C-alpha atoms as one frame of an Amber mdcrd trajectory, in Angstrom:
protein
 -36.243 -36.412  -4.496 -34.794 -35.795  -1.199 -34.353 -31.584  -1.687 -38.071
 -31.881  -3.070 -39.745 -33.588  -0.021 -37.515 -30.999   2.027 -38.757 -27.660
   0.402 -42.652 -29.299   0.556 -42.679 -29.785   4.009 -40.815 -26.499   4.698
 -43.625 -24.789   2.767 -46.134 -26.775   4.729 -44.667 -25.570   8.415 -44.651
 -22.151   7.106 -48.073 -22.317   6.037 -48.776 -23.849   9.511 -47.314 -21.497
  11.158 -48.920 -18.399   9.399 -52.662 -19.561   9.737 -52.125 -20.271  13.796
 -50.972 -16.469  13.511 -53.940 -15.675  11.736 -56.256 -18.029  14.046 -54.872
 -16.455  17.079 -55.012 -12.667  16.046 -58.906 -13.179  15.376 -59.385 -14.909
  18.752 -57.585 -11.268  19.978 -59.387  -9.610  17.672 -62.841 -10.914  18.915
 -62.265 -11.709  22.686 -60.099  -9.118  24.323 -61.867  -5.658  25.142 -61.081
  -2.816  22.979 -59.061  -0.779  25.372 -56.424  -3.289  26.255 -56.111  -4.033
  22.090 -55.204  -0.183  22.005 -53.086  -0.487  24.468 -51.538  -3.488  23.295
 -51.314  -1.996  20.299 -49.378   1.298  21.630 -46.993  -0.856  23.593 -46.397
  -2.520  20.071 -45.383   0.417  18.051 -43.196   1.501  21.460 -41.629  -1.749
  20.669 -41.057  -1.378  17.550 -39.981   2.655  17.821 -36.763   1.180  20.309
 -35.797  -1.164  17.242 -36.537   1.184  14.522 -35.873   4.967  15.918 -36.856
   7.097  12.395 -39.462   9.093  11.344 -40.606   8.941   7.457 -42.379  11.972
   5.435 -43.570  11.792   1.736 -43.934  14.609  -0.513 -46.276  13.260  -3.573
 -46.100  14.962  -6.735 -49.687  15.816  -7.649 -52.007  16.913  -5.109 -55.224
  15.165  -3.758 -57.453  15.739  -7.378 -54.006  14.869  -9.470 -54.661  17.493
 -11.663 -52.228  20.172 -10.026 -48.618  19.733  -9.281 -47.976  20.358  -5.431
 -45.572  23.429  -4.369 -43.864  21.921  -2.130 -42.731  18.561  -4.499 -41.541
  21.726  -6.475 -40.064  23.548  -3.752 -38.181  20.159  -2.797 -37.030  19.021
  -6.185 -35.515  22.571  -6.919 -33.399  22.634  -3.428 -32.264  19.079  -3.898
 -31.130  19.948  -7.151 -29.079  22.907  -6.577 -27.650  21.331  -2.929 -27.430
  17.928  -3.851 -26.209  17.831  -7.454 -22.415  17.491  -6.624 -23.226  14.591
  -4.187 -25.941  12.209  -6.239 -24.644   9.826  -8.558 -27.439  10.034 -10.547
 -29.360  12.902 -12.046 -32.041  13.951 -14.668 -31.583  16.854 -16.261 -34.009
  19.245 -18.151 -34.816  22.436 -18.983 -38.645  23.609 -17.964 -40.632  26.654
 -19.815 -39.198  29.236 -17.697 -35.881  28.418 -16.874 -32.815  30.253 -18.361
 -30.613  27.435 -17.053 -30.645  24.021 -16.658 -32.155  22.433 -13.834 -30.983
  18.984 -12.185 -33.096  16.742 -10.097 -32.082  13.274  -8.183 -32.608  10.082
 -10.463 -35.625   7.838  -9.206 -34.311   5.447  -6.388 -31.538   7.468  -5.519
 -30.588   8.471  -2.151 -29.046  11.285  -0.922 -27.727  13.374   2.293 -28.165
  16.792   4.035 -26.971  17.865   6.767 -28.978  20.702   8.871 -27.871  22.339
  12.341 -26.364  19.376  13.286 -29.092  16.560  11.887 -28.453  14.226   9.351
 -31.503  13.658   6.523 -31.800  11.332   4.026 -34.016  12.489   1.054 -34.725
   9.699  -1.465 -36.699   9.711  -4.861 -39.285   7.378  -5.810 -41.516   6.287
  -8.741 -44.450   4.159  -8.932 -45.792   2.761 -11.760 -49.773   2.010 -12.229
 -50.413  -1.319 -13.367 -51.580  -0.959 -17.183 -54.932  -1.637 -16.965 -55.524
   1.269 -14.178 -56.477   4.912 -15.385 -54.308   7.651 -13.380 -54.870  11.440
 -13.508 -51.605  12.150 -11.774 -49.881  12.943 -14.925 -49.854  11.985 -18.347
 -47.434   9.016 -17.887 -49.489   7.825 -14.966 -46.199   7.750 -13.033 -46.491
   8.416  -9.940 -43.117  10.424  -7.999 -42.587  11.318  -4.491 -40.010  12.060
  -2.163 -39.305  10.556   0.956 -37.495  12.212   4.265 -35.849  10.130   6.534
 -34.774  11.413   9.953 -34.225  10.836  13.692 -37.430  10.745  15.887 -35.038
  13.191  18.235 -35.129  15.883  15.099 -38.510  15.780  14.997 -39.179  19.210
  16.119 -36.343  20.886  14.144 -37.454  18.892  10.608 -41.220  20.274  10.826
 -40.450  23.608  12.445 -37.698  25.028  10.925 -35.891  22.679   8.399 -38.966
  21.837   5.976 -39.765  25.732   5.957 -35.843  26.244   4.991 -35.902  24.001
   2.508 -39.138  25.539   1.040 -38.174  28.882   0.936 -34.520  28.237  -0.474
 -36.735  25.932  -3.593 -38.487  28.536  -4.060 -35.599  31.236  -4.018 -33.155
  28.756  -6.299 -36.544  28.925  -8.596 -36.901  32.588  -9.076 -32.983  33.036
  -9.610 -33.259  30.709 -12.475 -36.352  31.768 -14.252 -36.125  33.207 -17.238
 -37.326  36.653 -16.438 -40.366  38.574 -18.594 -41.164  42.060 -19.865 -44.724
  42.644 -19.764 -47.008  44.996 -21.330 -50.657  45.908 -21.532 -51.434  47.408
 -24.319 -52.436  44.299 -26.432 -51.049  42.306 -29.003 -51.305  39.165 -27.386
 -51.348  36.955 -30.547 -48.274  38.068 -32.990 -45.151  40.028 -32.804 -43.262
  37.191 -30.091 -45.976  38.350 -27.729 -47.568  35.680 -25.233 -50.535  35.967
 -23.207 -50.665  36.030 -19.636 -54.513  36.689 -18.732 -54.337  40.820 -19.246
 -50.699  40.984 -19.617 -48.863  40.146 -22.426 -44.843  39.811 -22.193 -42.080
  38.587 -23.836 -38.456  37.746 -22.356 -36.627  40.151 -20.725 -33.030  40.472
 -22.169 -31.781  44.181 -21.567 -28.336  43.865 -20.791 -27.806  47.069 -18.415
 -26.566  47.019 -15.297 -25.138  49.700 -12.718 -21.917  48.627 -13.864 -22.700
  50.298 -17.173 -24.814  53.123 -15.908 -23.321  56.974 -16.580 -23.815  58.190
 -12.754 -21.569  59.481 -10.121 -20.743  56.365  -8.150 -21.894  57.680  -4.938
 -25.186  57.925  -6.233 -25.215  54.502  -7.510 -24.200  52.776  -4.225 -26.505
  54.387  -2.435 -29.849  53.218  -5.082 -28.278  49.938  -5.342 -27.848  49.449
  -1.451 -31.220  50.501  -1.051 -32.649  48.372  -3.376 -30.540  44.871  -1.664
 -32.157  46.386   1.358 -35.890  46.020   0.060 -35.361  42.507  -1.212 -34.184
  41.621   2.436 -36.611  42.800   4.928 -39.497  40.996   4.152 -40.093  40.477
   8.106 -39.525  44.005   8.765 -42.389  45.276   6.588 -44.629  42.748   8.530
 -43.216  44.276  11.629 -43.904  47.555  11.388 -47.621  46.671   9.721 -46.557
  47.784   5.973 -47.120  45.965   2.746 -43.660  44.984   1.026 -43.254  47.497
  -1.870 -41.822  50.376  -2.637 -41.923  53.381  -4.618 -39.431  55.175  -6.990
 -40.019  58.392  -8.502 -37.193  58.795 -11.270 -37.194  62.693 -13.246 -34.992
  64.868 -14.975 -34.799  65.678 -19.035 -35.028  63.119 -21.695 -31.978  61.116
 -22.327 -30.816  60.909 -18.929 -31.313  57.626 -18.539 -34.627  56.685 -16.398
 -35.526  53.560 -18.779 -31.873  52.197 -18.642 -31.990  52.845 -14.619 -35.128
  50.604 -14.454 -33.351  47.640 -16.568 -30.423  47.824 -14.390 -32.545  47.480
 -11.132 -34.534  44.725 -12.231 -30.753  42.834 -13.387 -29.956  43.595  -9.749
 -32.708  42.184  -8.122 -33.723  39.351 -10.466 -37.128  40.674 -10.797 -39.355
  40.911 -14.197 -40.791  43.913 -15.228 -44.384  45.175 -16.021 -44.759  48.102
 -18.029 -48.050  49.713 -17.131 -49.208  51.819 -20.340 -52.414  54.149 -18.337
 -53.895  55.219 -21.618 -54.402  51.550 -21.946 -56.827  51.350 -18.849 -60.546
  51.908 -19.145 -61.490  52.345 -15.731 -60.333  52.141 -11.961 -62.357  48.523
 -12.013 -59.452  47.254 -14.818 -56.444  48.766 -13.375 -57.541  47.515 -10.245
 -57.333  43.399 -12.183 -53.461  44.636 -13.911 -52.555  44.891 -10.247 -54.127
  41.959  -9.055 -52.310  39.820 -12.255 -48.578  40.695 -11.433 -46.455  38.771
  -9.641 -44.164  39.160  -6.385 -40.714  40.271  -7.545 -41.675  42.461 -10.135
 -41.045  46.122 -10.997 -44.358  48.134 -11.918 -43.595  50.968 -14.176 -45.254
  54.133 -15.375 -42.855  55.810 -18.001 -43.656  60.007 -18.745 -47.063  59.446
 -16.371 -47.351  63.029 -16.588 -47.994  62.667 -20.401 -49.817  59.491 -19.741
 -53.133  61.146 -18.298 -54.442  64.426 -17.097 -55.458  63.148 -13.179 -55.491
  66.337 -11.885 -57.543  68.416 -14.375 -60.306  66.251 -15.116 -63.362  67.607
 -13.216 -62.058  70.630 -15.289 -62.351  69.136 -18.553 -65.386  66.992 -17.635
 -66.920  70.966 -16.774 -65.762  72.542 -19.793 -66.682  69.657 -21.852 -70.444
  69.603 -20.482 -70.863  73.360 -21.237 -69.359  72.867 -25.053 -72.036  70.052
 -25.585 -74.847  72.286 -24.440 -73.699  74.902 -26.702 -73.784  72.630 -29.592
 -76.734  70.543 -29.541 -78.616  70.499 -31.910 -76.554  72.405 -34.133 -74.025
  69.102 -35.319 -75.460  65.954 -34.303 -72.994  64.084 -36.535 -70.412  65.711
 -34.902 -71.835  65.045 -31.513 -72.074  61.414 -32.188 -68.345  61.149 -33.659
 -66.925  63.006 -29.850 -69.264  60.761 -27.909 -67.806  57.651 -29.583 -63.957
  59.325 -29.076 -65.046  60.180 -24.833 -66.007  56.311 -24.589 -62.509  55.306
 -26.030 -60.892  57.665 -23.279 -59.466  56.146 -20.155 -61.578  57.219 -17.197
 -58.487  56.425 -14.560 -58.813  58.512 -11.655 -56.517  60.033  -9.631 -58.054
  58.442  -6.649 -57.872  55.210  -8.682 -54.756  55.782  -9.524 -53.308  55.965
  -5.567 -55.197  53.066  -4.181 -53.529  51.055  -6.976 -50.031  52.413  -5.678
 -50.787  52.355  -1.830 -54.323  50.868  -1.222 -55.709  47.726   0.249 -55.157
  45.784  -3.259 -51.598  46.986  -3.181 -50.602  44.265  -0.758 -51.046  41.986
  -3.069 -48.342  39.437  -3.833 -45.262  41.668  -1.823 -42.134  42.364  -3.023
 -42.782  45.023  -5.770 -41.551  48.362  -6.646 -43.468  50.755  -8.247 -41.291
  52.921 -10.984 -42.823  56.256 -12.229 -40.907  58.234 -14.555 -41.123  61.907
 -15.619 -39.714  64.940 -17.482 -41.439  67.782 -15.783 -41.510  66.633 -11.775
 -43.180  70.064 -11.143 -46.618  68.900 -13.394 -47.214  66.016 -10.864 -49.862
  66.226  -8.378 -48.420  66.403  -4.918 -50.358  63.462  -3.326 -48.949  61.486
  -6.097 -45.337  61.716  -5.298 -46.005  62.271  -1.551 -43.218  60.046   1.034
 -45.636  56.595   1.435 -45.994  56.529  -2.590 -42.927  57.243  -4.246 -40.713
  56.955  -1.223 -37.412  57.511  -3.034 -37.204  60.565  -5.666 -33.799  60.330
  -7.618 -32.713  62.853  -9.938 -31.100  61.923 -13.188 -29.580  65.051 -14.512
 -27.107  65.854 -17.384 -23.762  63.899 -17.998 -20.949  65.031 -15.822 -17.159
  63.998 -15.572 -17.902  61.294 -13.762 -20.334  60.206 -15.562 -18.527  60.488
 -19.112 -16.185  58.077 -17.919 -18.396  55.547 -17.234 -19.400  56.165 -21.011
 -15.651  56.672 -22.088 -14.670  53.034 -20.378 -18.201  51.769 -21.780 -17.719
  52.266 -25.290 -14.282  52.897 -25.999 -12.604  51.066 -23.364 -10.355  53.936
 -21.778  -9.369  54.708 -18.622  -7.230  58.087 -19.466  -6.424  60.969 -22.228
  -4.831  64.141 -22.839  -8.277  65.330 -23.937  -9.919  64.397 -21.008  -9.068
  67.640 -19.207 -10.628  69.672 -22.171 -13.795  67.512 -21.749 -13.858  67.840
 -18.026 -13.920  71.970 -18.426 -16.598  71.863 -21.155 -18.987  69.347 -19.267
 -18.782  71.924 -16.359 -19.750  74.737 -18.458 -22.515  72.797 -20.756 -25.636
  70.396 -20.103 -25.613  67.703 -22.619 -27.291  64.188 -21.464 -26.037  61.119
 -21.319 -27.606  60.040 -24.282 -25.921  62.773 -26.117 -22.693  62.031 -24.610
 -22.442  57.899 -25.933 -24.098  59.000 -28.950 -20.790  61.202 -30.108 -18.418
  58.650 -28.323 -19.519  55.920 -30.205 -17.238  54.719 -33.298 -18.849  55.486
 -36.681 -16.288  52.828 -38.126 -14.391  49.690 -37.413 -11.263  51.745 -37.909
 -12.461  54.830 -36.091 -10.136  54.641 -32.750 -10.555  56.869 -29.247  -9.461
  59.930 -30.050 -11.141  60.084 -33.139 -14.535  59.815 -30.947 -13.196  62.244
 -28.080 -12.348  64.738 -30.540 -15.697  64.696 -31.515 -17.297  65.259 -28.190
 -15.312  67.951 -27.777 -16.285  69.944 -31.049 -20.341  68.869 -29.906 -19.480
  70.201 -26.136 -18.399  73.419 -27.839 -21.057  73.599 -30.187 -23.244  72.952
 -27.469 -21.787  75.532 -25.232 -22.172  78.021 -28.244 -26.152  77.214 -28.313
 -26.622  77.729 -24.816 -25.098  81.063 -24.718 -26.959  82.590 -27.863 -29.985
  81.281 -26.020 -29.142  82.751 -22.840 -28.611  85.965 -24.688 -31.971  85.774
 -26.205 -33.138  85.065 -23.217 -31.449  87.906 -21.766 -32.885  90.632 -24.485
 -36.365  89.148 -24.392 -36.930  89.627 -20.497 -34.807  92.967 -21.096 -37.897
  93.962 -23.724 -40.762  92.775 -21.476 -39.632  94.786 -18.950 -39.129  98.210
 -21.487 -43.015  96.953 -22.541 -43.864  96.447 -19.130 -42.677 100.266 -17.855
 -44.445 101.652 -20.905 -47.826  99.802 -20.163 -47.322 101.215 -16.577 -46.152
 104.914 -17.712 -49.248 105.130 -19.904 -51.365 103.996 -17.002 -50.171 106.604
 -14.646 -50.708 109.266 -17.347 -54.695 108.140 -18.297 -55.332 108.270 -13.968
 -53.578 111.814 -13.958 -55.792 112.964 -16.652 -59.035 111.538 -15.381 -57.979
 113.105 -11.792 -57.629 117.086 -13.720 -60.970 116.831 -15.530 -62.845 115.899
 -11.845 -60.756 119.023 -10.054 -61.878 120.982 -13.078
């Protein structure tokens, strides 16, 4: 009975106590001016700033309308993960849509530590959970998550100028690297065939294990594409500098089966990028290339494969001429016919050339940044020169046919040899032949589990020979057919001279 009167009349003082608090702030409340509240009120949280020195920041999840998931929660959850995962004692693990990895976040309620040019940081997760009778639109398990920042007031300056923008851009870095990277195409077939839509684009995931490691090129050529493509990736404040938008062009040319597709797999391995592969003949109009552009991403590679087969940009007004005149000619005399070619000129592309180089260096081209522009060709000398031009393709590399170096990239490739006596014999015929790359791996590669190396060297050497064989028959075709134009040529000339010498003997006559 005792403990019972006890806890009543502490209750009671405590309830005292709290209304005179209550009575007294309204008498502040409604007597003193407003100024000296304010300032009463500053002197307070100065008070209360030399007890309690640190500053809080919360990231929320979903933004003001709860329907879209903020960047920056993103950003944050994706750096803590990655910097924080050895040091958290709890974790959740997942693996999102476009990840190739899995990706670790801190466990709700758990607190954790980072350290940044000398400042310490606490970041700590939180959930809140909606009472059941409340409707959320913050997610679909009206839970409610947010991370909290904890720092010194005397880091204020460093947290919001430089440390929240670090942490941003590594989230966002850490994101990309783990993506699961996409090859996209469009020319259709966005329903079937393990094609998914992505507004015009359609893609699929990118798996094509080359690298440069694997590519058949003399290595000094390689280290020099390689360092200038690290190069790209890293001067994103440079091309703001000097006023330019952050892409670049690569013009890659020389015969089939040199390697120009594998070359473009390899650099988007190196830099991590995905890859969109533009098909022109695709494209109705300047208006719809113009959307592709605006529908890729930053750290992509845009590629044109064979664009001198792809369109005819440099002889249209030609055609367009020719074409008028041919119509006039035959009106009237097919209409059926008519009808069938006007239905096959609306299924044409109309992609100008014009249209063509604003999408590679215009206005629009600045959009997103970071993206090389591939173009890849047979016959370099059918391009238009403003199409190729320093600015556009800024870096032309030549992929020729396979020499020594090159075969032994091929030779450690697919038969896993550093060295044989037949070597030397392949070395002499690659000098004296041009057989590609393609050509090369082809005849090195076993036929048969139980095929070994110099099985698949010994047949190189009898295609290098064969090889050799065709070229110099052809050459001596060659030879005899400019040796018989010339014989025709004389003759045409000879019986020129003689028709002017008799025309000149009939006027004297």
């Amino acid at each position: 009975m005792a403990t019972t009167s006890t806890m009543g009349e502490m209750w009671t003082q405590i309830g005292s106590r709290l209304a005179s608090i209550m009575f007294v702030w309204a008498i502040f409340q409604q007597f003193f001016p407003r100024y000296l509240r304010d300032y009463l009120e500053r002197f307070g949280g100065k008070l209360a700033a030399l007890a309690y020195p640190y500053v809080h920041i919360s990231f929320h999840e979903f933004n003001g309308d709860g329907l879209r998931r903020s960047q920056a929660y993103a950003a944050i959850e994706t750096y803590l993960g990655a910097t924080s995962a050895a040091r958290a004692r709890r974790l959740r693990a997942d693996v999102t849509k476009d990840s190739s990895s899995i990706v670790f976040a801190i466990a709700d309620s758990e607190e954790v530590t980072d350290d940044f040019r000398g400042a310490r940081l606490w970041w700590a997760s939180f959930k809140k959970t909606p009472p059941s009778h409340a409707i959320s639109l913050y997610s679909n398990s009206d839970e409610k998550r947010y991370y909290k920042l904890t720092f010194h007031r005397r880091h204020r300056d460093l947290v919001v100028g430089e440390y929240l923008k670090h942490v941003l851009e590594q989230g966002k870095a850490i994101a990309v690297k783990n993506r699961q990277r996409k090859l996209y195409t469009n020319s259709g077939g966005g329903g079937g065939g393990g094609l998914f839509k992505r507004g015009p684009w359609s893609h699929v995931v990118f798996e094509h294990p080359a690298t440069f490691d694997t590519i058949a090129m003399e290595s000094k050529k390689k280290e020099e594409i390689i360092k200038d493509l690290i190069n790209f990736s890293k001067t994103k404040d440079y091309y703001a500098k000097i006023g330019k938008a952050w892409k670049r062009g690569y013009l890659l040319y020389g015969p089939p089966g040199t390697g120009k597709s594998t070359m473009i797999a390899a650099m988007a391995n190196l830099l991590g990028y995905d890859v969109f592969d533009l098909e022109l003949t695709a494209v109705s109009d300047n208006t719809q290339l113009r959307k592709l552009l605006i529908e890729t991403s930053s750290k992509s590679i845009i590629v044109i494969e064979d664009i001198d087969c792809s369109l005819d940009l440099t002889g249209q007004r030609k055609k367009k001429k020719k074409k008028k005149e041919t119509e006039n000619d035959e009106e009237g005399k097919d209409p059926v016919g008519k009808m069938a070619k006007e239905e096959e000129s609306q299924k044409e592309s109309k992609v100008t050339l014009s249209g063509l180089l604003n999408f590679i260096d215009g206005i629009w081209s600045a959009c997103g940044g970071e993206k090389i522009i591939v173009f890849t060709t047979n016959h370099v000398e059918k391009l238009d020169p403003a199409l190729i031009r320093r600015g556009r393709m800024d870096k032309h590399i030549e992929l020729s046919y396979c020499g020594f170096e090159a075969f032994m990239v091929l030779a450690k490739n697919y038969l896993d040899v550093d060295g044989h006596e037949l070597f030397g014999e392949i070395r002499r015929l690659l000098g004296e032949t041009e057989m590609t790359p393609a050509d090369v791996a082809e005849n090195l590669m076993p036929k048969s589990p139980e095929e070994d190396a110099t099985s698949c060297l010994e047949r190189l050497v009898e295609a290098l020979e064969e090889k050799r064989k065709e070229d110099e028959a052809g050459k001596e075709k060659g030879q005899a057919a400019k040796i018989r134009e010339e014989i025709r040529e004389e003759e045409k000339k000879g019986s020129a001279e003689g028709e002017g010498l008799g025309i000149g003997e009939v006027e004297d006559n």
